[in-house]
Amino acid sequence: MHRSLLSFLMAPEGGGTLTLTVSKQEGEEILEGSLTDAAGRVYPIEDGIPRLLPTELLEAQRSEIAARDSQVGDYDRMAFLNLFGKIEIPLTLKLLGPRPDDRLLEGGCGTGRMSQTLARGVKEMVAIDFSFESLRVNRKKLLAAGVTNVHLVQADLCHLPFAPGAFTRAVSCQVLEHVPGEEARRGAVSELSRVLRPSATLVLSAYKHSLFTRMFGEKEGAHDGGIPFFRFTMRELKDLLGTCFRVERITGILVYLYITQCKKH
Ligand SMILES: C[S@@+](CC[C@H](N)C(=O)[O-])C[C@H]1O[C@@H](n2cnc3c(N)ncnc32)[C@H](O)[C@@H]1O
């Protein structure tokens, strides 16, 4: 973690500033230490990653964290993701339109399938995920690639530990469908909006309830290990994002996914 992150970091519960204690630092990077909020809650920094999860998470989220942590080696081997990524990643970038002075939020970065590509086009990026093991894999890849403008933070999309308007752009790919329940999904959309500047762009993708899944799949359920999912109709996704954003484009070019381009109201 770089010290500059503190200028827009906030406590995940109750907001407010955080006090940094450093126990191990290498150059500019704080590797071990802690962040303490005004109520005395202590959030550790481990392997250079601040761990800012709120104490109260939904049960389905806890089981997803455990599943993502234990399946961390499998994610990058999913052949269909690598295949679809050839269309999905360039399209995401095109809709996002990153600029060199942007501070970009990647919400739910996982093991970093997109992180390096996204980081290359901007000044600074913050990549969050609630799976610590995924963040550690992502960190190793970023270090190996020499990418130095990314802050990794363990956080929940529904309780983002950042100041209002901290970001000029945001992206969140294949995450919202895993947030369990309508209320939590609304919370996630509202948090993405809160941390963006007015008129900022969000590109978000989520599972599509396609003709195929209508015939052969489920609208809602759980993947292996208890990872919850919800497949959206176009109307459902538009209505949900429309609570905080103007949906400018929505494309169903990939059979299983909608990709949306939204502007904060
Ligand atoms: C299907 S993966 C997508 C990862 C990456 N965006 C990509 O496209 O490869 C979903 C990721 O979202 C994370 N995630 C799900 N719900 C989350 C939440 N509420 N807060 C933070 N991360 C979450 C999971 O841990 C997982 O890494």
PDB file of N, CA and C in Angstrom, residues 89-165:
ATOM      1  N   ILE A  89     -12.653  -7.690 -23.383  1.00  0.00           N
ATOM      2  CA  ILE A  89     -11.716  -6.717 -22.809  1.00  0.00           C
ATOM      3  C   ILE A  89     -11.562  -5.478 -23.714  1.00  0.00           C
ATOM      4  N   PRO A  90     -11.338  -5.656 -25.037  1.00  0.00           N
ATOM      5  CA  PRO A  90     -11.261  -4.451 -25.887  1.00  0.00           C
ATOM      6  C   PRO A  90     -12.558  -3.640 -25.876  1.00  0.00           C
ATOM      7  N   LEU A  91     -13.709  -4.328 -25.827  1.00  0.00           N
ATOM      8  CA  LEU A  91     -14.989  -3.608 -25.813  1.00  0.00           C
ATOM      9  C   LEU A  91     -15.149  -2.819 -24.505  1.00  0.00           C
ATOM     10  N   THR A  92     -14.756  -3.439 -23.412  1.00  0.00           N
ATOM     11  CA  THR A  92     -14.827  -2.770 -22.103  1.00  0.00           C
ATOM     12  C   THR A  92     -13.977  -1.496 -22.131  1.00  0.00           C
ATOM     13  N   LEU A  93     -12.765  -1.629 -22.678  1.00  0.00           N
ATOM     14  CA  LEU A  93     -11.855  -0.470 -22.745  1.00  0.00           C
ATOM     15  C   LEU A  93     -12.429   0.636 -23.621  1.00  0.00           C
ATOM     16  N   LYS A  94     -13.030   0.219 -24.748  1.00  0.00           N
ATOM     17  CA  LYS A  94     -13.601   1.205 -25.677  1.00  0.00           C
ATOM     18  C   LYS A  94     -14.728   1.989 -24.987  1.00  0.00           C
ATOM     19  N   LEU A  95     -15.585   1.276 -24.260  1.00  0.00           N
ATOM     20  CA  LEU A  95     -16.712   1.938 -23.592  1.00  0.00           C
ATOM     21  C   LEU A  95     -16.234   2.796 -22.415  1.00  0.00           C
ATOM     22  N   LEU A  96     -15.132   2.379 -21.801  1.00  0.00           N
ATOM     23  CA  LEU A  96     -14.614   3.101 -20.632  1.00  0.00           C
ATOM     24  C   LEU A  96     -13.907   4.391 -21.047  1.00  0.00           C
ATOM     25  N   GLY A  97     -13.195   4.344 -22.171  1.00  0.00           N
ATOM     26  CA  GLY A  97     -12.476   5.528 -22.656  1.00  0.00           C
ATOM     27  C   GLY A  97     -11.531   6.118 -21.629  1.00  0.00           C
ATOM     28  N   PRO A  98     -10.593   5.312 -21.092  1.00  0.00           N
ATOM     29  CA  PRO A  98      -9.705   5.821 -20.039  1.00  0.00           C
ATOM     30  C   PRO A  98      -8.829   6.975 -20.520  1.00  0.00           C
ATOM     31  N   ARG A  99      -8.514   7.897 -19.604  1.00  0.00           N
ATOM     32  CA  ARG A  99      -7.627   9.035 -19.930  1.00  0.00           C
ATOM     33  C   ARG A  99      -6.395   8.968 -19.026  1.00  0.00           C
ATOM     34  N   PRO A 100      -5.279   9.564 -19.494  1.00  0.00           N
ATOM     35  CA  PRO A 100      -4.021   9.451 -18.728  1.00  0.00           C
ATOM     36  C   PRO A 100      -4.080  10.087 -17.339  1.00  0.00           C
ATOM     37  N   ASP A 101      -5.031  11.010 -17.104  1.00  0.00           N
ATOM     38  CA  ASP A 101      -5.084  11.620 -15.761  1.00  0.00           C
ATOM     39  C   ASP A 101      -6.153  10.980 -14.868  1.00  0.00           C
ATOM     40  N   ASP A 102      -6.725   9.859 -15.293  1.00  0.00           N
ATOM     41  CA  ASP A 102      -7.799   9.226 -14.511  1.00  0.00           C
ATOM     42  C   ASP A 102      -7.316   8.534 -13.257  1.00  0.00           C
ATOM     43  N   ARG A 103      -8.198   8.568 -12.240  1.00  0.00           N
ATOM     44  CA  ARG A 103      -8.076   7.626 -11.123  1.00  0.00           C
ATOM     45  C   ARG A 103      -9.250   6.654 -11.294  1.00  0.00           C
ATOM     46  N   LEU A 104      -8.896   5.426 -11.611  1.00  0.00           N
ATOM     47  CA  LEU A 104      -9.884   4.408 -11.982  1.00  0.00           C
ATOM     48  C   LEU A 104     -10.107   3.422 -10.838  1.00  0.00           C
ATOM     49  N   LEU A 105     -11.376   3.077 -10.613  1.00  0.00           N
ATOM     50  CA  LEU A 105     -11.698   2.012  -9.655  1.00  0.00           C
ATOM     51  C   LEU A 105     -12.042   0.749 -10.426  1.00  0.00           C
ATOM     52  N   GLU A 106     -11.400  -0.360 -10.089  1.00  0.00           N
ATOM     53  CA  GLU A 106     -11.826  -1.662 -10.623  1.00  0.00           C
ATOM     54  C   GLU A 106     -12.524  -2.407  -9.483  1.00  0.00           C
ATOM     55  N   GLY A 107     -13.818  -2.566  -9.614  1.00  0.00           N
ATOM     56  CA  GLY A 107     -14.625  -3.174  -8.543  1.00  0.00           C
ATOM     57  C   GLY A 107     -14.744  -4.676  -8.747  1.00  0.00           C
ATOM     58  N   GLY A 108     -14.080  -5.463  -7.915  1.00  0.00           N
ATOM     59  CA  GLY A 108     -14.116  -6.922  -8.073  1.00  0.00           C
ATOM     60  C   GLY A 108     -13.101  -7.373  -9.100  1.00  0.00           C
ATOM     61  N   CYS A 109     -11.823  -7.106  -8.825  1.00  0.00           N
ATOM     62  CA  CYS A 109     -10.756  -7.351  -9.825  1.00  0.00           C
ATOM     63  C   CYS A 109     -10.362  -8.816  -9.929  1.00  0.00           C
ATOM     64  N   GLY A 110     -10.708  -9.621  -8.914  1.00  0.00           N
ATOM     65  CA  GLY A 110     -10.316 -11.028  -8.923  1.00  0.00           C
ATOM     66  C   GLY A 110      -8.805 -11.185  -9.010  1.00  0.00           C
ATOM     67  N   THR A 111      -8.378 -12.168  -9.784  1.00  0.00           N
ATOM     68  CA  THR A 111      -6.939 -12.451  -9.905  1.00  0.00           C
ATOM     69  C   THR A 111      -6.265 -11.568 -10.945  1.00  0.00           C
ATOM     70  N   GLY A 112      -7.015 -10.607 -11.492  1.00  0.00           N
ATOM     71  CA  GLY A 112      -6.378  -9.609 -12.354  1.00  0.00           C
ATOM     72  C   GLY A 112      -6.464  -9.891 -13.841  1.00  0.00           C
ATOM     73  N   ARG A 113      -7.529 -10.581 -14.250  1.00  0.00           N
ATOM     74  CA  ARG A 113      -7.686 -10.880 -15.684  1.00  0.00           C
ATOM     75  C   ARG A 113      -7.625  -9.594 -16.501  1.00  0.00           C
ATOM     76  N   MET A 114      -8.162  -8.490 -15.945  1.00  0.00           N
ATOM     77  CA  MET A 114      -8.198  -7.230 -16.692  1.00  0.00           C
ATOM     78  C   MET A 114      -7.293  -6.151 -16.103  1.00  0.00           C
ATOM     79  N   SER A 115      -6.783  -6.372 -14.893  1.00  0.00           N
ATOM     80  CA  SER A 115      -6.161  -5.259 -14.145  1.00  0.00           C
ATOM     81  C   SER A 115      -5.014  -4.578 -14.897  1.00  0.00           C
ATOM     82  N   GLN A 116      -4.112  -5.382 -15.464  1.00  0.00           N
ATOM     83  CA  GLN A 116      -2.942  -4.749 -16.113  1.00  0.00           C
ATOM     84  C   GLN A 116      -3.349  -3.923 -17.321  1.00  0.00           C
ATOM     85  N   THR A 117      -4.261  -4.459 -18.117  1.00  0.00           N
ATOM     86  CA  THR A 117      -4.723  -3.735 -19.313  1.00  0.00           C
ATOM     87  C   THR A 117      -5.387  -2.424 -18.898  1.00  0.00           C
ATOM     88  N   LEU A 118      -6.212  -2.489 -17.847  1.00  0.00           N
ATOM     89  CA  LEU A 118      -6.916  -1.278 -17.390  1.00  0.00           C
ATOM     90  C   LEU A 118      -5.924  -0.246 -16.847  1.00  0.00           C
ATOM     91  N   ALA A 119      -4.949  -0.724 -16.069  1.00  0.00           N
ATOM     92  CA  ALA A 119      -4.022   0.191 -15.396  1.00  0.00           C
ATOM     93  C   ALA A 119      -3.137   0.941 -16.385  1.00  0.00           C
ATOM     94  N   ARG A 120      -2.862   0.295 -17.518  1.00  0.00           N
ATOM     95  CA  ARG A 120      -1.931   0.904 -18.477  1.00  0.00           C
ATOM     96  C   ARG A 120      -2.435   2.235 -19.017  1.00  0.00           C
ATOM     97  N   GLY A 121      -3.772   2.402 -19.085  1.00  0.00           N
ATOM     98  CA  GLY A 121      -4.304   3.612 -19.720  1.00  0.00           C
ATOM     99  C   GLY A 121      -4.549   4.777 -18.767  1.00  0.00           C
ATOM    100  N   VAL A 122      -4.270   4.593 -17.467  1.00  0.00           N
ATOM    101  CA  VAL A 122      -4.634   5.639 -16.498  1.00  0.00           C
ATOM    102  C   VAL A 122      -3.459   6.010 -15.594  1.00  0.00           C
ATOM    103  N   LYS A 123      -3.657   7.127 -14.875  1.00  0.00           N
ATOM    104  CA  LYS A 123      -2.595   7.570 -13.964  1.00  0.00           C
ATOM    105  C   LYS A 123      -2.489   6.624 -12.765  1.00  0.00           C
ATOM    106  N   GLU A 124      -3.660   6.289 -12.229  1.00  0.00           N
ATOM    107  CA  GLU A 124      -3.688   5.535 -10.975  1.00  0.00           C
ATOM    108  C   GLU A 124      -4.929   4.650 -10.971  1.00  0.00           C
ATOM    109  N   MET A 125      -4.803   3.461 -10.410  1.00  0.00           N
ATOM    110  CA  MET A 125      -5.980   2.582 -10.330  1.00  0.00           C
ATOM    111  C   MET A 125      -6.059   1.965  -8.941  1.00  0.00           C
ATOM    112  N   VAL A 126      -7.281   1.821  -8.446  1.00  0.00           N
ATOM    113  CA  VAL A 126      -7.498   1.081  -7.209  1.00  0.00           C
ATOM    114  C   VAL A 126      -8.325  -0.143  -7.578  1.00  0.00           C
ATOM    115  N   ALA A 127      -7.786  -1.316  -7.287  1.00  0.00           N
ATOM    116  CA  ALA A 127      -8.489  -2.553  -7.615  1.00  0.00           C
ATOM    117  C   ALA A 127      -8.922  -3.212  -6.316  1.00  0.00           C
ATOM    118  N   ILE A 128     -10.229  -3.388  -6.163  1.00  0.00           N
ATOM    119  CA  ILE A 128     -10.725  -4.000  -4.920  1.00  0.00           C
ATOM    120  C   ILE A 128     -11.309  -5.383  -5.198  1.00  0.00           C
ATOM    121  N   ASP A 129     -11.275  -6.198  -4.191  1.00  0.00           N
ATOM    122  CA  ASP A 129     -11.970  -7.485  -4.237  1.00  0.00           C
ATOM    123  C   ASP A 129     -12.156  -7.921  -2.791  1.00  0.00           C
ATOM    124  N   PHE A 130     -13.173  -8.765  -2.519  1.00  0.00           N
ATOM    125  CA  PHE A 130     -13.275  -9.221  -1.133  1.00  0.00           C
ATOM    126  C   PHE A 130     -12.536 -10.536  -0.900  1.00  0.00           C
ATOM    127  N   SER A 131     -11.990 -11.134  -1.961  1.00  0.00           N
ATOM    128  CA  SER A 131     -11.179 -12.346  -1.797  1.00  0.00           C
ATOM    129  C   SER A 131      -9.706 -11.945  -1.665  1.00  0.00           C
ATOM    130  N   PHE A 132      -9.154 -12.153  -0.466  1.00  0.00           N
ATOM    131  CA  PHE A 132      -7.765 -11.754  -0.221  1.00  0.00           C
ATOM    132  C   PHE A 132      -6.800 -12.581  -1.068  1.00  0.00           C
ATOM    133  N   GLU A 133      -7.099 -13.872  -1.215  1.00  0.00           N
ATOM    134  CA  GLU A 133      -6.186 -14.734  -1.996  1.00  0.00           C
ATOM    135  C   GLU A 133      -6.162 -14.295  -3.467  1.00  0.00           C
ATOM    136  N   SER A 134      -7.303 -13.861  -3.995  1.00  0.00           N
ATOM    137  CA  SER A 134      -7.323 -13.357  -5.379  1.00  0.00           C
ATOM    138  C   SER A 134      -6.448 -12.114  -5.491  1.00  0.00           C
ATOM    139  N   LEU A 135      -6.538 -11.237  -4.492  1.00  0.00           N
ATOM    140  CA  LEU A 135      -5.724 -10.020  -4.509  1.00  0.00           C
ATOM    141  C   LEU A 135      -4.236 -10.350  -4.461  1.00  0.00           C
ATOM    142  N   ARG A 136      -3.900 -11.366  -3.687  1.00  0.00           N
ATOM    143  CA  ARG A 136      -2.470 -11.745  -3.602  1.00  0.00           C
ATOM    144  C   ARG A 136      -1.949 -12.264  -4.933  1.00  0.00           C
ATOM    145  N   VAL A 137      -2.778 -13.023  -5.646  1.00  0.00           N
ATOM    146  CA  VAL A 137      -2.373 -13.501  -6.975  1.00  0.00           C
ATOM    147  C   VAL A 137      -2.229 -12.296  -7.913  1.00  0.00           C
ATOM    148  N   ASN A 138      -3.205 -11.408  -7.850  1.00  0.00           N
ATOM    149  CA  ASN A 138      -3.170 -10.201  -8.688  1.00  0.00           C
ATOM    150  C   ASN A 138      -1.890  -9.404  -8.408  1.00  0.00           C
ATOM    151  N   ARG A 139      -1.566  -9.265  -7.135  1.00  0.00           N
ATOM    152  CA  ARG A 139      -0.379  -8.486  -6.739  1.00  0.00           C
ATOM    153  C   ARG A 139       0.900  -9.078  -7.337  1.00  0.00           C
ATOM    154  N   LYS A 140       1.011 -10.406  -7.252  1.00  0.00           N
ATOM    155  CA  LYS A 140       2.203 -11.082  -7.811  1.00  0.00           C
ATOM    156  C   LYS A 140       2.329 -10.784  -9.295  1.00  0.00           C
ATOM    157  N   LYS A 141       1.194 -10.843  -9.999  1.00  0.00           N
ATOM    158  CA  LYS A 141       1.222 -10.612 -11.455  1.00  0.00           C
ATOM    159  C   LYS A 141       1.603  -9.164 -11.765  1.00  0.00           C
ATOM    160  N   LEU A 142       1.067  -8.235 -10.988  1.00  0.00           N
ATOM    161  CA  LEU A 142       1.379  -6.815 -11.224  1.00  0.00           C
ATOM    162  C   LEU A 142       2.864  -6.556 -10.987  1.00  0.00           C
ATOM    163  N   LEU A 143       3.391  -7.134  -9.892  1.00  0.00           N
ATOM    164  CA  LEU A 143       4.820  -6.955  -9.590  1.00  0.00           C
ATOM    165  C   LEU A 143       5.676  -7.541 -10.709  1.00  0.00           C
ATOM    166  N   ALA A 144       5.289  -8.748 -11.170  1.00  0.00           N
ATOM    167  CA  ALA A 144       6.069  -9.411 -12.228  1.00  0.00           C
ATOM    168  C   ALA A 144       6.048  -8.600 -13.516  1.00  0.00           C
ATOM    169  N   ALA A 145       4.931  -7.926 -13.765  1.00  0.00           N
ATOM    170  CA  ALA A 145       4.800  -7.150 -15.008  1.00  0.00           C
ATOM    171  C   ALA A 145       5.359  -5.732 -14.853  1.00  0.00           C
ATOM    172  N   GLY A 146       5.790  -5.384 -13.640  1.00  0.00           N
ATOM    173  CA  GLY A 146       6.342  -4.041 -13.401  1.00  0.00           C
ATOM    174  C   GLY A 146       5.294  -2.941 -13.424  1.00  0.00           C
ATOM    175  N   VAL A 147       4.038  -3.305 -13.157  1.00  0.00           N
ATOM    176  CA  VAL A 147       2.965  -2.289 -13.115  1.00  0.00           C
ATOM    177  C   VAL A 147       2.930  -1.696 -11.702  1.00  0.00           C
ATOM    178  N   THR A 148       3.152  -0.382 -11.602  1.00  0.00           N
ATOM    179  CA  THR A 148       3.336   0.212 -10.266  1.00  0.00           C
ATOM    180  C   THR A 148       2.248   1.230  -9.897  1.00  0.00           C
ATOM    181  N   ASN A 149       1.242   1.407 -10.759  1.00  0.00           N
ATOM    182  CA  ASN A 149       0.237   2.449 -10.470  1.00  0.00           C
ATOM    183  C   ASN A 149      -1.078   1.865  -9.943  1.00  0.00           C
ATOM    184  N   VAL A 150      -1.028   0.657  -9.366  1.00  0.00           N
ATOM    185  CA  VAL A 150      -2.258   0.017  -8.869  1.00  0.00           C
ATOM    186  C   VAL A 150      -2.194  -0.157  -7.348  1.00  0.00           C
ATOM    187  N   HIS A 151      -3.224   0.314  -6.661  1.00  0.00           N
ATOM    188  CA  HIS A 151      -3.385   0.018  -5.232  1.00  0.00           C
ATOM    189  C   HIS A 151      -4.374  -1.141  -5.133  1.00  0.00           C
ATOM    190  N   LEU A 152      -4.025  -2.176  -4.384  1.00  0.00           N
ATOM    191  CA  LEU A 152      -4.960  -3.284  -4.158  1.00  0.00           C
ATOM    192  C   LEU A 152      -5.561  -3.139  -2.766  1.00  0.00           C
ATOM    193  N   VAL A 153      -6.868  -3.290  -2.674  1.00  0.00           N
ATOM    194  CA  VAL A 153      -7.548  -3.126  -1.384  1.00  0.00           C
ATOM    195  C   VAL A 153      -8.582  -4.238  -1.227  1.00  0.00           C
ATOM    196  N   GLN A 154      -8.552  -4.915  -0.068  1.00  0.00           N
ATOM    197  CA  GLN A 154      -9.613  -5.889   0.192  1.00  0.00           C
ATOM    198  C   GLN A 154     -10.832  -5.127   0.704  1.00  0.00           C
ATOM    199  N   ALA A 155     -11.909  -5.186  -0.054  1.00  0.00           N
ATOM    200  CA  ALA A 155     -13.103  -4.408   0.306  1.00  0.00           C
ATOM    201  C   ALA A 155     -14.334  -5.064  -0.285  1.00  0.00           C
ATOM    202  N   ASP A 156     -15.472  -4.676   0.257  1.00  0.00           N
ATOM    203  CA  ASP A 156     -16.768  -5.152  -0.235  1.00  0.00           C
ATOM    204  C   ASP A 156     -17.363  -4.065  -1.127  1.00  0.00           C
ATOM    205  N   LEU A 157     -17.827  -4.474  -2.290  1.00  0.00           N
ATOM    206  CA  LEU A 157     -18.414  -3.523  -3.235  1.00  0.00           C
ATOM    207  C   LEU A 157     -19.595  -2.762  -2.614  1.00  0.00           C
ATOM    208  N   CYS A 158     -20.233  -3.359  -1.631  1.00  0.00           N
ATOM    209  CA  CYS A 158     -21.408  -2.721  -1.004  1.00  0.00           C
ATOM    210  C   CYS A 158     -21.006  -1.777   0.134  1.00  0.00           C
ATOM    211  N   HIS A 159     -19.726  -1.746   0.509  1.00  0.00           N
ATOM    212  CA  HIS A 159     -19.242  -0.845   1.576  1.00  0.00           C
ATOM    213  C   HIS A 159     -17.877  -0.319   1.151  1.00  0.00           C
ATOM    214  N   LEU A 160     -17.838   0.463   0.092  1.00  0.00           N
ATOM    215  CA  LEU A 160     -16.537   0.881  -0.440  1.00  0.00           C
ATOM    216  C   LEU A 160     -15.834   1.851   0.511  1.00  0.00           C
ATOM    217  N   PRO A 161     -14.578   1.571   0.851  1.00  0.00           N
ATOM    218  CA  PRO A 161     -13.880   2.400   1.843  1.00  0.00           C
ATOM    219  C   PRO A 161     -13.181   3.617   1.216  1.00  0.00           C
ATOM    220  N   PHE A 162     -13.928   4.369   0.421  1.00  0.00           N
ATOM    221  CA  PHE A 162     -13.350   5.524  -0.270  1.00  0.00           C
ATOM    222  C   PHE A 162     -14.242   6.751  -0.108  1.00  0.00           C
ATOM    223  N   ALA A 163     -13.602   7.899  -0.207  1.00  0.00           N
ATOM    224  CA  ALA A 163     -14.323   9.171  -0.047  1.00  0.00           C
ATOM    225  C   ALA A 163     -15.262   9.400  -1.239  1.00  0.00           C
ATOM    226  N   PRO A 164     -16.351  10.143  -1.034  1.00  0.00           N
ATOM    227  CA  PRO A 164     -17.254  10.457  -2.147  1.00  0.00           C
ATOM    228  C   PRO A 164     -16.485  11.173  -3.258  1.00  0.00           C
ATOM    229  N   GLY A 165     -16.759  10.807  -4.497  1.00  0.00           N
ATOM    230  CA  GLY A 165     -16.140  11.476  -5.644  1.00  0.00           C
ATOM    231  C   GLY A 165     -14.650  11.211  -5.801  1.00  0.00           C
TER     232      GLY A 165
END
